[in-house]
Structure formats: structure tokens, C-alpha cells
């Protein structure tokens, strides 16, 4: 039996004569969203074993490039689609629907052995530490706050390829990609965990899941007095939380009932526990309702 | 007895400084240096293997080989990655072996030694050291999408085993060609001359004498090249191999994942259990590599033995 999932080919021809809802759903994109999609795909398999779901990890930008070339049915993204990417899709005649699937609180952390950051940090102070002007100048903690000790600021943070870096620099420094460069950068968050937990006067940031898995050796910092958790991320009171999306190609939703069925499952409350297991916050019920509305809109009169 | 009319210039013992101690010391120093070199390599490998084995042994079981990836570490398995790699490597060998050996025979036995031939030769050697990610980009355009911007657009094979294996075949082709050429070169020219002397044609000579003698070397080279391909991640990620695949391929146009991709995905997870799963994956990958290298040694021995009789 040969199953094709060719780029640009919408008709996944299956020579097997199984139920209508069988075929391959091709998903690609963000590594941050991957654990959610993997969990949903795994559970969906027990509901509908005839549908094959394959998930790739080429990053938010790489995934959307493939999506707008018609290679994939669904694209995972840890940020909203950019205007130039949306234009790429429009030029290729690909209409899509944006669906919010979760929220990721960005954890600002120091080592558990740190003794002066217990009261947390402010966005203002974060900007002082991370803005490009700080490079080579702001190197001691007492330069940021006179009450803090005269010890070196040791920074361990994601490298420039990371979507987390894009989000943080946009939020804190006011412009995506704008940052000081004299810090230890890594694309591997587990490396950052080791670096941050290794000193006393360290600071860094990454997705909340990496904090919860290493809570014994890290200290989570409140930002402007708010600690990230499901409650503060969900209601928006924690300001450093980013939305996680999936983008679905409308033609795939309409023409392939198994893609439609998969998204419908993804949007149900049944998947809330999968999202928290992956280390993220599930969308609020209003956000869910909004996403379902967008989904039904995309289907128009084509609902099966 | 030396003839008296040819007076030789004698080095007297006073001019020749024996320095026996210094010479022996240099010798001993060199042995020590060589031994340090060997030891560092072996110790590093042992430490690595020990670390991996310690972390990986916990999840290593038949279930691990027989389950699909899962968000729960205790249920997660390596099945789709292992079978994906086996499919990939089988087809890579199928494309690379005949093409590589064919090119080597042509270059060594048929091609006249002119500028074009040496240009091809230089390019083959250069291609062997092109970074693998470049082959990934080529494979993405040529085999996945089926277009290179010029000429007809044939639609491509999608992100399939076929596209992946063709890309890996291109990647190892230069290495296979060079290895096969070396093996063919090593066949003594007296063998060829004897064959021609008995009236055999060029092809008969190659078929009955050159190839059988060169085969062990060709096999070893090819298997080692394929063993390299099995550990490649970069080109597969570029051409779009998947990370979560909960089925094994049943045809060359199926989607796939491969061992290094699954390992990489597990190491980047926040949960410590997934790091251990990655170590288990590495152990399986090492076992497959070891098996392939053993086959290479066996083939070399077996065919080498046959041709000597």
C-alpha cells in the first residue's frame, strides 16, 4: 500500500478502502507548540486510528513557509503570523484560520541559591539588564538596584534563532530582536537551566515548563509583583505570556473531513489536560468559544 | 676487504657522537605520546558510552523498540524511528551502490585521462566534504518539491522515504565513488593484462577479474558511508522529516521519522525522563551502527577469502 503526502497535492490517495475519515494530516512548525500537538495527536489516534497524524519541527517561521507553499495542512506557531508571511499565503491562494491552542508563560528565573531577588523584578529592571545599551555597561547587580549586591550579572538566555528570544525582546526591549549580545546564549533550554542554576547571581528566561521540571534548583521571579501560574497567565495579569497558535488551511478543513474532525477534537475541552500536561496553560472558556467560532466560520456551509 | 685504491672517508668514533641515552629517550617519549593519543580517544569513548548506558538502560526494553512515540516517557518508544531509519538506509544503499560503483568503474577503467576526467575527479573529491545540510537543501528542492527553477516541474515526492533516501544517496555518493575507485586501483594491472592476453574483452576482464577482487574494498567503503548516513540529522530536518510519526512506513512514498531526529527531539524536552529516553535511543543507534560495521568486516573477510582461492 502506498500512501502519498506530496507537497501541493491535496488528494491523499489511499488504496485501502477504509472509512471516509482516513488519511494523513501533515503538521509542521514551532518546537514550543510541538508537545501540545504530539499529545493531541497521540490521544486522537486512540479515537480515530485510521487517521495518520505526522508532526514536524521546523520552527514557527520554517513551518509557515511550508504552510504557505501548500505543503502542510496545519502549522504550529508560537507567535501570530507576520504580515509578510500572510502575504506569502495570500499570493499562493491559501486561506487559513488562526486557532489559539494554549498560552505559554515566560519564566524569569534565577538560581535557587540566589538570596536577593526573592521580591521579584520589574519590567523596567529587566529592560535595564537586557536592552542593547546595557551591553558592556550594566554588568553589576547594584547598577540596576542599589539595594542589590555588587556582584556580576550572569545572563543565560535563548539565542537569536529562538521564538522565545523574539517574544522577550519584543515585550521588554520594545522591538523584536533588539537585545544586548554579551551573554551566554543557547538554543537548548536545558543548557540554560544548568547555567542559571550554577551560580548565585544569575538570571535568564525560558518557557514555564522548563521551570516546573527544575523547580528544585531554580527560583521563579515575580514580574511587577505577579508570579506566572495558570491563573495569572490565563487572565492576562502576568504580562509575559505568549499565545500559541495552530494555523489550519481552510481548503484542507473543507475538503478533508479527517482534518476537520481532528481540529474539532483539538478545540474540545477534552484536550485541556493535555495542554497542562505539556506544561502550558489551556485557553480560557471565552478564548475557546472564540476559536470554535472562527473554526465554524471557516467551514461556512461545508460542515460535514 | 675494501680495495686499497679507493680510500673511503672514515668517520672516527671521536666524530660520531653515539648519544645513546638521548636517542633512547626520544624513542620512549614518542611511544608515550602515541600511547597518550590512543588512551585519550579510548577513555573519552568509554566515558561517553558509560554515561549513555547509565542513563539509557532504564528505558531499554522490547516495549521501547515496539512502541510509538508518546508524551508519557514510560510509554514512549522508538519503533517509528528505528523502522524509518531502516527503510531510509535500505533505499539509500539501493541508489548509492550501483551509481557509485558504476561511476568508479567508468572513471578507473574506461575514461581516458584528460581534462574533463580530472575535472570530474576533483569535483567528486570536493563533494565528499560539502556540509550535509547543503545536500538537504538540494534534496528539498529537487526531490521533495520536484523543481529546481529550471526545466520541468515534476511535482516531487513529498516528504517521503523516497525523497529522503535519494538525498542521503547523493550525500554518500562521493564517498562511495572514491572508496570504490581506491579498491579498483588496488587490483594489480598484471591481472588485467593476463586477462587481455587470453583474449578477454574489457567488460569480461572487469566482470570476472577486477570487480570480484575489488568487491571487499567496495563493500567496506559503501557500508561505512551508509553508517555515516544513518547518523545524519541536518539534511533530514531540512527536507522535512517528521518528529512525531505513529506508524512505520509501508511504501516509499510514506512519511517517516529517523533515529537521530527522535533522539534530538527527546533531548530538547524539559522532562528529565526524556533525556534518558534519548540515551536509550542512542544505545539502539550505536547497536545498529556496530552491526553494520560487523557486517562490513565479515564481508571483507568472506569475499577476500573467496577471491584468493
Coordinates of C-alpha atoms in Angstrom, one line a residue:
Chain A
X1 CA 0.0 0.0 0.0
X2 CA 1.3 3.4 -1.0
X3 CA 0.2 6.5 0.9
X4 CA 1.2 9.8 -0.5
X5 CA 1.5 13.0 1.3
X6 CA 3.1 15.0 -1.5
X7 CA 3.7 18.8 -1.3
X8 CA 1.0 20.7 -3.0
X9 CA -1.1 17.6 -3.5
X10 CA -4.4 17.8 -1.7
X11 CA -5.6 14.4 -2.6
X12 CA -4.0 11.9 -0.2
X13 CA -4.7 8.9 -2.2
X14 CA -5.2 5.8 -0.2
X15 CA -5.6 2.5 -1.9
X16 CA -7.1 1.0 1.2
X17 CA -10.9 1.1 1.3
X18 CA -11.4 2.1 4.9
X19 CA -13.9 4.6 6.3
X20 CA -14.3 8.0 4.9
X21 CA -12.3 9.6 7.7
X22 CA -8.9 8.2 6.9
X23 CA -5.8 9.9 5.5
X24 CA -2.7 11.7 6.6
X25 CA -2.8 15.0 8.4
X26 CA 0.5 16.9 7.9
X27 CA 1.5 19.3 10.6
X28 CA 4.8 21.3 11.0
X29 CA 6.2 24.3 12.8
X30 CA 7.1 25.6 16.2
X31 CA 9.0 23.3 18.6
X32 CA 7.3 25.1 21.5
X33 CA 3.8 24.0 20.3
X34 CA 5.1 20.5 19.4
X35 CA 4.4 18.9 22.8
X36 CA 0.8 20.0 22.6
X37 CA 0.3 18.7 19.1
X38 CA 2.1 15.5 19.9
X39 CA -0.2 14.9 22.9
X40 CA -3.4 15.7 21.0
X41 CA -2.2 13.5 18.0
X42 CA -1.4 10.7 20.3
X43 CA -4.8 10.8 22.0
X44 CA -6.6 11.3 18.7
X45 CA -5.0 8.1 17.5
X46 CA -7.0 6.1 20.0
X47 CA -10.2 7.8 18.9
X48 CA -9.6 7.5 15.2
X49 CA -6.8 5.0 14.4
X50 CA -7.5 5.3 10.6
X51 CA -6.1 8.9 10.5
X52 CA -2.4 9.3 10.5
X53 CA -1.1 12.5 12.0
X54 CA 2.5 13.4 11.4
X55 CA 4.2 16.4 13.1
X56 CA 7.4 18.0 12.1
X57 CA 9.5 20.6 13.9
X58 CA 10.9 23.3 11.6
X59 CA 10.3 26.3 13.8
X60 CA 7.4 28.8 13.6
X61 CA 8.9 30.6 10.5
X62 CA 10.0 27.5 8.7
X63 CA 6.7 25.9 9.3
X64 CA 4.7 28.8 8.0
X65 CA 6.9 28.9 4.9
X66 CA 5.9 25.3 4.2
X67 CA 2.3 26.0 5.1
X68 CA 2.1 28.9 2.6
X69 CA 3.7 26.7 -0.1
X70 CA 0.8 24.2 0.5
X71 CA 3.0 21.5 1.9
X72 CA 1.1 21.1 5.2
X73 CA -2.5 21.1 6.5
X74 CA -1.7 22.7 9.8
X75 CA 1.1 24.9 11.0
X76 CA 2.2 25.3 14.7
X77 CA 3.2 28.8 15.7
X78 CA 4.4 30.3 18.9
X79 CA 3.6 33.8 17.7
X80 CA 0.9 35.3 15.4
X81 CA 1.6 35.1 11.7
X82 CA 3.6 38.1 10.4
X83 CA 2.1 40.4 7.7
X84 CA 4.8 39.3 5.2
X85 CA 4.1 35.6 5.9
X86 CA 0.3 36.2 5.5
X87 CA 1.1 37.9 2.2
X88 CA 3.0 34.8 1.1
X89 CA -0.1 32.7 1.9
X90 CA -2.4 35.1 0.1
X91 CA -0.2 35.1 -3.0
X92 CA -0.4 31.3 -3.1
X93 CA -4.1 31.5 -2.7
X94 CA -4.1 29.8 0.7
X95 CA -6.8 30.9 3.1
X96 CA -6.3 29.9 6.7
X97 CA -7.8 30.0 10.1
X98 CA -5.9 31.0 13.3
X99 CA -6.8 28.9 16.3
X100 CA -5.5 29.6 19.8
X101 CA -4.5 26.3 21.5
X102 CA -2.6 27.5 24.6
X103 CA -0.7 30.1 26.5
X104 CA 3.0 29.9 27.5
X105 CA 4.1 32.0 30.5
X106 CA 7.7 33.1 30.1
X107 CA 9.5 32.3 33.3
X108 CA 12.1 34.8 34.5
X109 CA 14.4 32.7 36.7
X110 CA 17.5 32.8 38.9
X111 CA 19.3 30.1 40.8
X112 CA 17.6 28.7 43.9
X113 CA 20.8 29.7 45.8
X114 CA 20.2 33.4 45.0
X115 CA 19.3 35.5 48.1
X116 CA 18.5 39.0 46.8
X117 CA 15.9 38.5 44.1
X118 CA 13.2 37.0 46.3
X119 CA 10.9 40.0 45.8
X120 CA 11.0 39.6 42.1
X121 CA 11.9 42.0 39.4
X122 CA 10.2 44.8 37.4
X123 CA 9.8 45.1 33.6
X124 CA 11.8 48.3 34.0
X125 CA 14.7 46.5 35.6
X126 CA 14.6 43.7 33.0
X127 CA 14.9 46.3 30.3
X128 CA 17.9 47.9 32.1
X129 CA 19.6 44.5 32.1
X130 CA 18.6 43.2 28.6
X131 CA 18.5 46.3 26.4
X132 CA 21.2 46.8 23.7
X133 CA 22.5 49.9 25.6
X134 CA 23.3 47.7 28.6
X135 CA 26.0 45.9 26.6
X136 CA 29.3 46.2 28.4
X137 CA 27.9 48.8 30.8
X138 CA 25.3 47.2 33.1
X139 CA 27.4 44.4 34.5
X140 CA 26.8 44.5 38.3
X141 CA 23.5 43.9 40.1
X142 CA 23.9 47.1 42.2
X143 CA 23.8 49.2 39.0
X144 CA 20.2 48.0 38.5
X145 CA 19.1 48.4 42.1
X146 CA 21.3 50.0 44.8
X147 CA 19.9 47.5 47.3
X148 CA 21.3 44.6 45.4
X149 CA 24.8 43.4 45.9
X150 CA 27.9 44.4 43.9
X151 CA 28.1 41.1 42.1
X152 CA 28.3 40.3 38.4
X153 CA 25.1 39.8 36.4
X154 CA 25.4 36.4 34.8
X155 CA 22.9 36.1 31.9
X156 CA 21.9 32.8 30.3
X157 CA 19.2 33.3 27.7
X158 CA 17.9 31.8 24.4
X159 CA 19.9 32.5 21.2
X160 CA 18.6 34.7 18.4
X161 CA 17.0 31.7 16.5
X162 CA 14.6 31.1 19.2
X163 CA 11.0 32.3 19.2
X164 CA 11.3 32.8 22.9
X165 CA 14.0 35.4 22.2
X166 CA 11.8 37.2 19.7
X167 CA 8.9 37.4 22.1
X168 CA 11.0 38.5 25.1
X169 CA 12.9 41.2 23.2
X170 CA 9.7 42.5 21.7
X171 CA 8.0 42.7 25.1
X172 CA 10.8 44.0 27.2
X173 CA 13.1 46.0 24.8
X174 CA 10.2 47.2 22.6
X175 CA 11.5 45.8 19.4
X176 CA 11.8 42.2 18.2
X177 CA 15.4 41.0 18.0
X178 CA 16.8 44.0 19.9
X179 CA 19.0 42.8 22.7
X180 CA 22.4 43.1 24.3
X181 CA 24.6 40.4 22.9
X182 CA 27.2 39.9 25.6
X183 CA 25.6 36.9 27.4
X184 CA 25.7 33.1 27.3
X185 CA 23.2 32.1 24.6
X186 CA 21.9 28.7 23.8
X187 CA 19.1 27.2 21.7
X188 CA 18.9 24.4 24.2
X189 CA 16.8 25.4 27.2
X190 CA 18.3 22.5 29.3
X191 CA 21.7 24.1 28.9
X192 CA 20.3 27.4 30.1
X193 CA 18.9 25.6 33.2
X194 CA 22.3 24.2 34.0
X195 CA 23.9 27.7 33.6
X196 CA 21.4 29.6 35.7
X197 CA 21.3 27.0 38.5
X198 CA 25.1 27.0 38.6
X199 CA 25.7 30.5 40.0
X200 CA 24.3 32.8 42.7
X201 CA 23.8 36.0 40.8
X202 CA 22.4 34.5 37.5
X203 CA 19.3 35.5 35.5
X204 CA 17.7 34.1 32.4
X205 CA 14.4 33.2 30.8
X206 CA 12.6 30.4 29.0
X207 CA 9.3 28.6 28.8
X208 CA 7.4 27.9 32.0
X209 CA 7.7 24.1 31.5
X210 CA 11.4 24.2 31.9
X211 CA 11.0 25.9 35.3
X212 CA 8.5 23.4 36.7
X213 CA 10.7 20.5 35.7
X214 CA 13.7 22.1 37.5
X215 CA 11.9 23.9 40.3
X216 CA 14.2 22.4 42.9
X217 CA 17.3 24.3 41.6
X218 CA 15.7 27.4 40.2
X219 CA 13.9 30.4 41.7
X220 CA 10.9 31.8 39.8
X221 CA 10.8 35.6 39.8
X222 CA 7.6 37.7 40.0
X223 CA 7.4 40.3 37.3
X224 CA 5.9 43.6 38.5
X225 CA 4.7 41.6 41.6
X226 CA 3.0 38.9 39.6
X227 CA 4.2 35.2 39.5
X228 CA 3.3 33.2 36.5
X229 CA 0.8 30.4 37.0
X230 CA -2.2 29.0 35.2
X231 CA -4.5 31.7 36.8
X232 CA -2.3 34.8 36.1
X233 CA -1.4 33.6 32.6
X234 CA -4.9 32.8 31.7
X235 CA -6.5 36.1 32.8
X236 CA -3.6 38.1 31.4
X237 CA -2.4 39.6 34.7
X238 CA 1.0 38.1 34.1
X239 CA 2.3 40.2 31.3
X240 CA 5.0 37.9 29.9
X241 CA 2.7 35.2 28.5
X242 CA 2.6 34.4 24.8
X243 CA -0.2 32.9 22.8
X244 CA 0.4 29.5 21.0
X245 CA -1.5 29.0 17.7
X246 CA -2.2 26.5 15.1
X247 CA -3.0 27.7 11.6
X248 CA -5.3 25.5 9.6
X249 CA -5.6 25.6 5.8
X250 CA -9.3 26.3 5.0
X251 CA -9.3 24.2 1.9
X252 CA -8.0 21.2 4.0
X253 CA -10.7 21.8 6.6
X254 CA -13.4 21.8 3.9
X255 CA -12.2 19.1 1.7
X256 CA -10.8 16.6 4.2
X257 CA -13.3 15.6 6.8
X258 CA -10.5 14.0 8.9
X259 CA -8.7 17.3 9.2
X260 CA -11.9 18.9 10.3
X261 CA -12.5 16.1 12.8
X262 CA -9.0 16.4 14.2
X263 CA -9.4 20.2 14.8
X264 CA -12.8 19.7 16.3
X265 CA -11.2 17.3 18.8
X266 CA -8.3 19.8 19.4
X267 CA -10.8 22.5 20.2
X268 CA -12.8 20.5 22.7
X269 CA -12.4 20.8 26.4
X270 CA -11.2 17.2 26.4
X271 CA -7.7 18.4 25.4
X272 CA -7.3 20.9 28.3
X273 CA -5.5 18.3 30.4
X274 CA -3.1 17.5 27.5
X275 CA -2.2 21.2 27.3
X276 CA -1.4 21.5 31.0
X277 CA 0.5 18.2 30.9
X278 CA 2.7 19.6 28.2
X279 CA 3.5 22.5 30.6
X280 CA 1.3 25.2 29.2
X281 CA -2.0 27.0 30.1
X282 CA -5.1 26.0 28.3
X283 CA -7.2 28.8 26.8
X284 CA -10.0 30.3 28.9
X285 CA -13.5 29.2 28.0
X286 CA -14.1 32.6 26.3
X287 CA -10.9 32.1 24.2
X288 CA -12.1 28.5 23.4
X289 CA -15.5 29.8 22.3
X290 CA -13.9 32.4 20.1
X291 CA -11.6 29.8 18.5
X292 CA -14.6 27.5 17.8
X293 CA -16.4 30.4 16.3
X294 CA -13.5 31.1 13.9
X295 CA -13.4 27.4 13.0
X296 CA -17.1 27.2 12.2
X297 CA -16.8 30.4 10.2
X298 CA -14.0 28.8 8.1
X299 CA -16.2 25.8 7.4
X300 CA -19.1 28.0 6.3
X301 CA -21.7 25.8 4.9
X302 CA -19.3 22.9 4.3
X303 CA -19.6 21.3 7.7
X304 CA -19.9 17.5 7.4
Chain B
X1 CA 88.0 -6.4 2.3
X2 CA 88.0 -2.9 0.9
X3 CA 90.2 -2.2 -2.1
X4 CA 93.2 0.0 -1.3
X5 CA 92.9 2.2 -4.3
X6 CA 89.5 3.6 -3.1
X7 CA 90.2 5.3 0.1
X8 CA 87.0 5.8 2.0
X9 CA 86.4 8.7 4.3
X10 CA 86.2 7.1 7.7
X11 CA 84.1 8.5 10.5
X12 CA 86.2 8.0 13.6
X13 CA 84.5 7.3 16.8
X14 CA 85.6 10.7 18.1
X15 CA 83.5 12.4 15.4
X16 CA 80.5 10.1 15.7
X17 CA 78.6 11.0 18.8
X18 CA 76.6 8.0 19.9
X19 CA 74.3 9.8 22.3
X20 CA 72.6 6.5 23.0
X21 CA 70.8 7.8 26.1
X22 CA 69.2 10.7 24.2
X23 CA 68.2 8.6 21.3
X24 CA 66.5 6.0 23.5
X25 CA 64.9 8.8 25.5
X26 CA 63.4 10.3 22.3
X27 CA 62.1 6.9 21.3
X28 CA 60.5 6.3 24.7
X29 CA 59.0 9.8 24.6
X30 CA 57.4 9.1 21.2
X31 CA 55.9 5.8 22.4
X32 CA 54.5 7.7 25.4
X33 CA 53.0 10.3 23.2
X34 CA 51.4 7.8 20.9
X35 CA 50.0 5.9 23.9
X36 CA 48.5 9.1 25.3
X37 CA 46.9 9.8 22.0
X38 CA 45.3 6.4 21.9
X39 CA 44.3 6.5 25.6
X40 CA 42.6 9.8 25.3
X41 CA 40.4 8.6 22.4
X42 CA 39.6 5.3 24.2
X43 CA 38.9 6.9 27.6
X44 CA 36.6 9.6 26.1
X45 CA 34.7 6.9 24.2
X46 CA 34.4 4.8 27.3
X47 CA 33.2 7.8 29.4
X48 CA 30.6 8.6 26.7
X49 CA 29.4 5.0 26.4
X50 CA 29.2 4.7 30.2
X51 CA 27.2 7.9 30.6
X52 CA 24.8 6.9 27.8
X53 CA 24.4 3.4 29.0
X54 CA 23.8 4.5 32.6
X55 CA 21.0 6.9 31.6
X56 CA 19.6 4.8 28.8
X57 CA 19.4 1.3 30.2
X58 CA 16.4 2.2 32.3
X59 CA 14.0 2.5 29.3
X60 CA 15.7 -0.1 27.1
X61 CA 13.3 -3.0 26.6
X62 CA 11.4 -4.8 23.9
X63 CA 8.5 -2.4 24.5
X64 CA 10.8 0.5 23.7
X65 CA 11.5 -1.0 20.3
X66 CA 7.9 -1.8 19.8
X67 CA 6.1 1.4 20.8
X68 CA 5.4 4.6 19.0
X69 CA 6.5 8.0 20.5
X70 CA 4.3 9.2 23.3
X71 CA 4.1 12.3 25.6
X72 CA 4.4 9.8 28.5
X73 CA 8.1 8.8 28.9
X74 CA 7.2 5.3 30.2
X75 CA 5.1 4.6 27.2
X76 CA 7.3 6.2 24.6
X77 CA 9.1 4.0 22.1
X78 CA 11.5 4.1 19.2
X79 CA 9.5 1.9 16.7
X80 CA 8.8 4.5 14.0
X81 CA 12.3 6.0 14.3
X82 CA 14.0 2.6 14.0
X83 CA 11.9 1.4 11.1
X84 CA 12.1 4.8 9.5
X85 CA 15.9 4.6 9.6
X86 CA 15.9 1.0 8.3
X87 CA 13.7 2.0 5.3
X88 CA 15.7 5.0 4.7
X89 CA 19.1 3.3 4.8
X90 CA 18.0 0.3 2.6
X91 CA 16.9 2.6 -0.2
X92 CA 19.9 4.8 0.2
X93 CA 22.1 1.8 -0.3
X94 CA 20.0 0.7 -3.3
X95 CA 20.5 4.0 -5.1
X96 CA 24.1 4.8 -4.0
X97 CA 25.7 1.4 -4.5
X98 CA 25.1 0.8 -8.3
X99 CA 25.5 4.5 -9.1
X100 CA 28.7 4.8 -7.1
X101 CA 30.3 1.6 -8.3
X102 CA 29.3 2.4 -11.9
X103 CA 30.9 5.8 -11.7
X104 CA 34.1 4.4 -10.2
X105 CA 34.4 1.7 -12.9
X106 CA 33.9 4.3 -15.6
X107 CA 36.4 6.7 -14.1
X108 CA 39.0 4.0 -13.4
X109 CA 38.6 1.6 -16.3
X110 CA 37.0 3.4 -19.3
X111 CA 37.5 7.2 -19.0
X112 CA 40.5 8.5 -20.9
X113 CA 42.8 10.6 -18.8
X114 CA 42.0 14.1 -20.0
X115 CA 41.0 17.4 -18.6
X116 CA 37.3 16.5 -18.3
X117 CA 38.0 13.4 -16.4
X118 CA 40.3 15.2 -13.9
X119 CA 37.7 17.9 -13.6
X120 CA 35.1 15.3 -12.6
X121 CA 37.6 13.7 -10.3
X122 CA 38.3 16.9 -8.5
X123 CA 34.6 17.6 -8.1
X124 CA 33.8 14.2 -6.7
X125 CA 36.5 14.7 -4.1
X126 CA 35.2 18.2 -3.3
X127 CA 31.6 17.0 -3.0
X128 CA 32.8 14.5 -0.3
X129 CA 33.4 17.4 2.0
X130 CA 30.4 19.6 1.3
X131 CA 28.4 20.1 4.6
X132 CA 25.5 17.7 4.7
X133 CA 22.9 20.5 5.2
X134 CA 23.7 21.7 1.7
X135 CA 22.6 18.3 0.4
X136 CA 19.4 18.7 2.5
X137 CA 18.6 22.0 0.7
X138 CA 19.2 20.3 -2.7
X139 CA 17.0 17.4 -1.7
X140 CA 14.2 19.7 -0.6
X141 CA 14.1 21.5 -3.9
X142 CA 14.9 18.6 -6.2
X143 CA 13.2 15.6 -4.6
X144 CA 10.6 16.9 -2.2
X145 CA 9.2 19.8 -4.3
X146 CA 10.4 18.4 -7.7
X147 CA 11.6 21.7 -9.0
X148 CA 14.9 23.4 -9.4
X149 CA 13.7 26.6 -11.0
X150 CA 14.8 25.5 -14.4
X151 CA 13.4 22.7 -16.6
X152 CA 10.1 20.9 -16.0
X153 CA 8.5 20.7 -12.6
X154 CA 7.6 17.0 -11.9
X155 CA 5.7 17.6 -8.7
X156 CA 8.2 16.0 -6.3
X157 CA 7.9 13.0 -4.0
X158 CA 6.8 15.0 -0.9
X159 CA 8.4 14.5 2.5
X160 CA 8.7 10.8 1.8
X161 CA 11.1 7.9 2.3
X162 CA 11.9 8.1 -1.4
X163 CA 12.9 11.8 -1.2
X164 CA 14.9 11.2 2.0
X165 CA 16.8 8.2 0.6
X166 CA 17.6 9.9 -2.7
X167 CA 19.1 12.9 -0.7
X168 CA 21.1 10.6 1.5
X169 CA 22.3 8.7 -1.5
X170 CA 23.6 11.9 -3.1
X171 CA 25.3 12.7 0.2
X172 CA 27.2 9.5 0.4
X173 CA 27.8 9.0 -3.4
X174 CA 31.1 10.9 -3.5
X175 CA 32.4 8.7 -0.6
X176 CA 31.2 5.5 -2.3
X177 CA 32.8 6.5 -5.6
X178 CA 36.2 7.4 -4.0
X179 CA 36.2 4.2 -1.9
X180 CA 35.3 2.0 -5.0
X181 CA 37.9 3.8 -7.1
X182 CA 40.6 3.0 -4.5
X183 CA 39.5 -0.6 -4.4
X184 CA 39.6 -0.9 -8.2
X185 CA 43.0 0.8 -8.3
X186 CA 44.4 -1.8 -5.9
X187 CA 43.7 -4.6 -8.3
X188 CA 47.2 -5.2 -9.9
X189 CA 47.4 -4.4 -13.6
X190 CA 49.1 -7.7 -14.3
X191 CA 45.6 -9.3 -13.6
X192 CA 44.1 -7.2 -16.4
X193 CA 47.0 -7.8 -18.7
X194 CA 46.7 -11.6 -18.2
X195 CA 43.0 -11.4 -19.0
X196 CA 43.5 -9.4 -22.1
X197 CA 46.3 -11.8 -23.1
X198 CA 43.8 -14.6 -23.1
X199 CA 41.5 -12.7 -25.4
X200 CA 39.0 -11.4 -22.9
X201 CA 37.2 -8.1 -23.7
X202 CA 37.4 -5.1 -21.4
X203 CA 34.0 -5.9 -19.9
X204 CA 34.8 -9.6 -19.4
X205 CA 38.0 -8.5 -17.6
X206 CA 36.1 -6.1 -15.3
X207 CA 33.3 -8.6 -14.7
X208 CA 35.4 -11.7 -14.0
X209 CA 38.6 -10.3 -12.5
X210 CA 38.6 -6.6 -11.5
X211 CA 35.2 -6.4 -9.7
X212 CA 35.5 -9.7 -7.7
X213 CA 38.9 -8.7 -6.4
X214 CA 37.8 -5.1 -5.7
X215 CA 34.4 -6.1 -4.1
X216 CA 35.5 -6.5 -0.4
X217 CA 37.0 -3.0 -0.6
X218 CA 34.0 -1.6 -2.3
X219 CA 31.6 -3.2 0.2
X220 CA 33.6 -1.9 3.2
X221 CA 33.6 1.6 1.8
X222 CA 29.9 1.6 1.0
X223 CA 28.8 0.2 4.3
X224 CA 31.0 2.7 6.2
X225 CA 29.4 5.5 4.1
X226 CA 25.9 4.2 4.8
X227 CA 26.8 4.0 8.5
X228 CA 27.6 7.7 8.3
X229 CA 24.3 8.4 6.6
X230 CA 22.3 6.7 9.3
X231 CA 23.5 9.2 11.9
X232 CA 22.8 12.3 9.7
X233 CA 20.2 14.7 11.2
X234 CA 20.7 18.0 9.4
X235 CA 19.7 17.1 5.8
X236 CA 16.6 15.2 7.0
X237 CA 15.4 18.1 9.1
X238 CA 15.9 20.5 6.2
X239 CA 14.0 18.3 3.8
X240 CA 11.2 17.9 6.3
X241 CA 11.4 14.5 8.0
X242 CA 8.7 14.5 10.8
X243 CA 9.3 14.3 14.5
X244 CA 6.1 12.7 15.6
X245 CA 5.1 9.7 13.5
X246 CA 3.0 6.9 14.9
X247 CA 3.3 4.4 12.1
X248 CA 6.0 2.6 10.2
X249 CA 6.4 3.2 6.5
X250 CA 4.6 0.8 4.2
X251 CA 5.8 2.3 1.0
X252 CA 8.5 4.6 -0.4
X253 CA 6.0 7.5 -0.6
X254 CA 5.2 7.3 3.1
X255 CA 6.2 10.0 5.6
X256 CA 8.9 9.0 8.1
X257 CA 11.0 9.9 11.0
X258 CA 14.5 8.7 11.7
X259 CA 16.6 7.7 14.8
X260 CA 18.7 10.9 15.1
X261 CA 15.6 13.1 14.7
X262 CA 13.7 11.3 17.5
X263 CA 16.8 11.5 19.7
X264 CA 17.2 15.2 19.1
X265 CA 13.6 15.8 19.8
X266 CA 13.8 14.0 23.2
X267 CA 17.0 15.8 24.3
X268 CA 15.3 19.2 23.9
X269 CA 12.4 18.3 26.2
X270 CA 12.2 19.8 29.7
X271 CA 11.4 16.5 31.5
X272 CA 14.5 14.6 32.7
X273 CA 12.9 11.2 31.7
X274 CA 13.0 12.2 28.0
X275 CA 16.8 12.8 28.3
X276 CA 17.1 9.2 29.5
X277 CA 14.8 8.1 26.6
X278 CA 17.2 9.9 24.3
X279 CA 20.1 7.9 25.8
X280 CA 18.2 4.7 25.1
X281 CA 17.7 5.8 21.6
X282 CA 21.5 6.5 21.3
X283 CA 22.2 2.9 22.5
X284 CA 19.9 1.5 19.8
X285 CA 21.6 3.7 17.2
X286 CA 25.0 2.6 18.3
X287 CA 23.9 -1.1 18.2
X288 CA 22.7 -0.7 14.6
X289 CA 26.0 1.0 13.7
X290 CA 28.0 -1.7 15.3
X291 CA 26.0 -4.3 13.5
X292 CA 26.7 -2.6 10.1
X293 CA 30.4 -2.3 10.8
X294 CA 30.5 -6.0 11.8
X295 CA 28.8 -6.9 8.5
X296 CA 31.5 -4.8 6.7
X297 CA 34.3 -6.7 8.4
X298 CA 32.6 -10.0 7.7
X299 CA 32.1 -9.3 4.0
X300 CA 35.6 -8.1 3.6
X301 CA 36.9 -11.4 5.2
X302 CA 34.4 -13.6 3.3
X303 CA 34.9 -12.2 -0.2
X304 CA 38.6 -11.6 0.4
X305 CA 38.9 -15.3 1.2
X306 CA 36.8 -16.4 -1.9
X307 CA 38.9 -14.5 -4.4
X308 CA 42.2 -15.8 -3.1
X309 CA 41.1 -19.4 -3.9

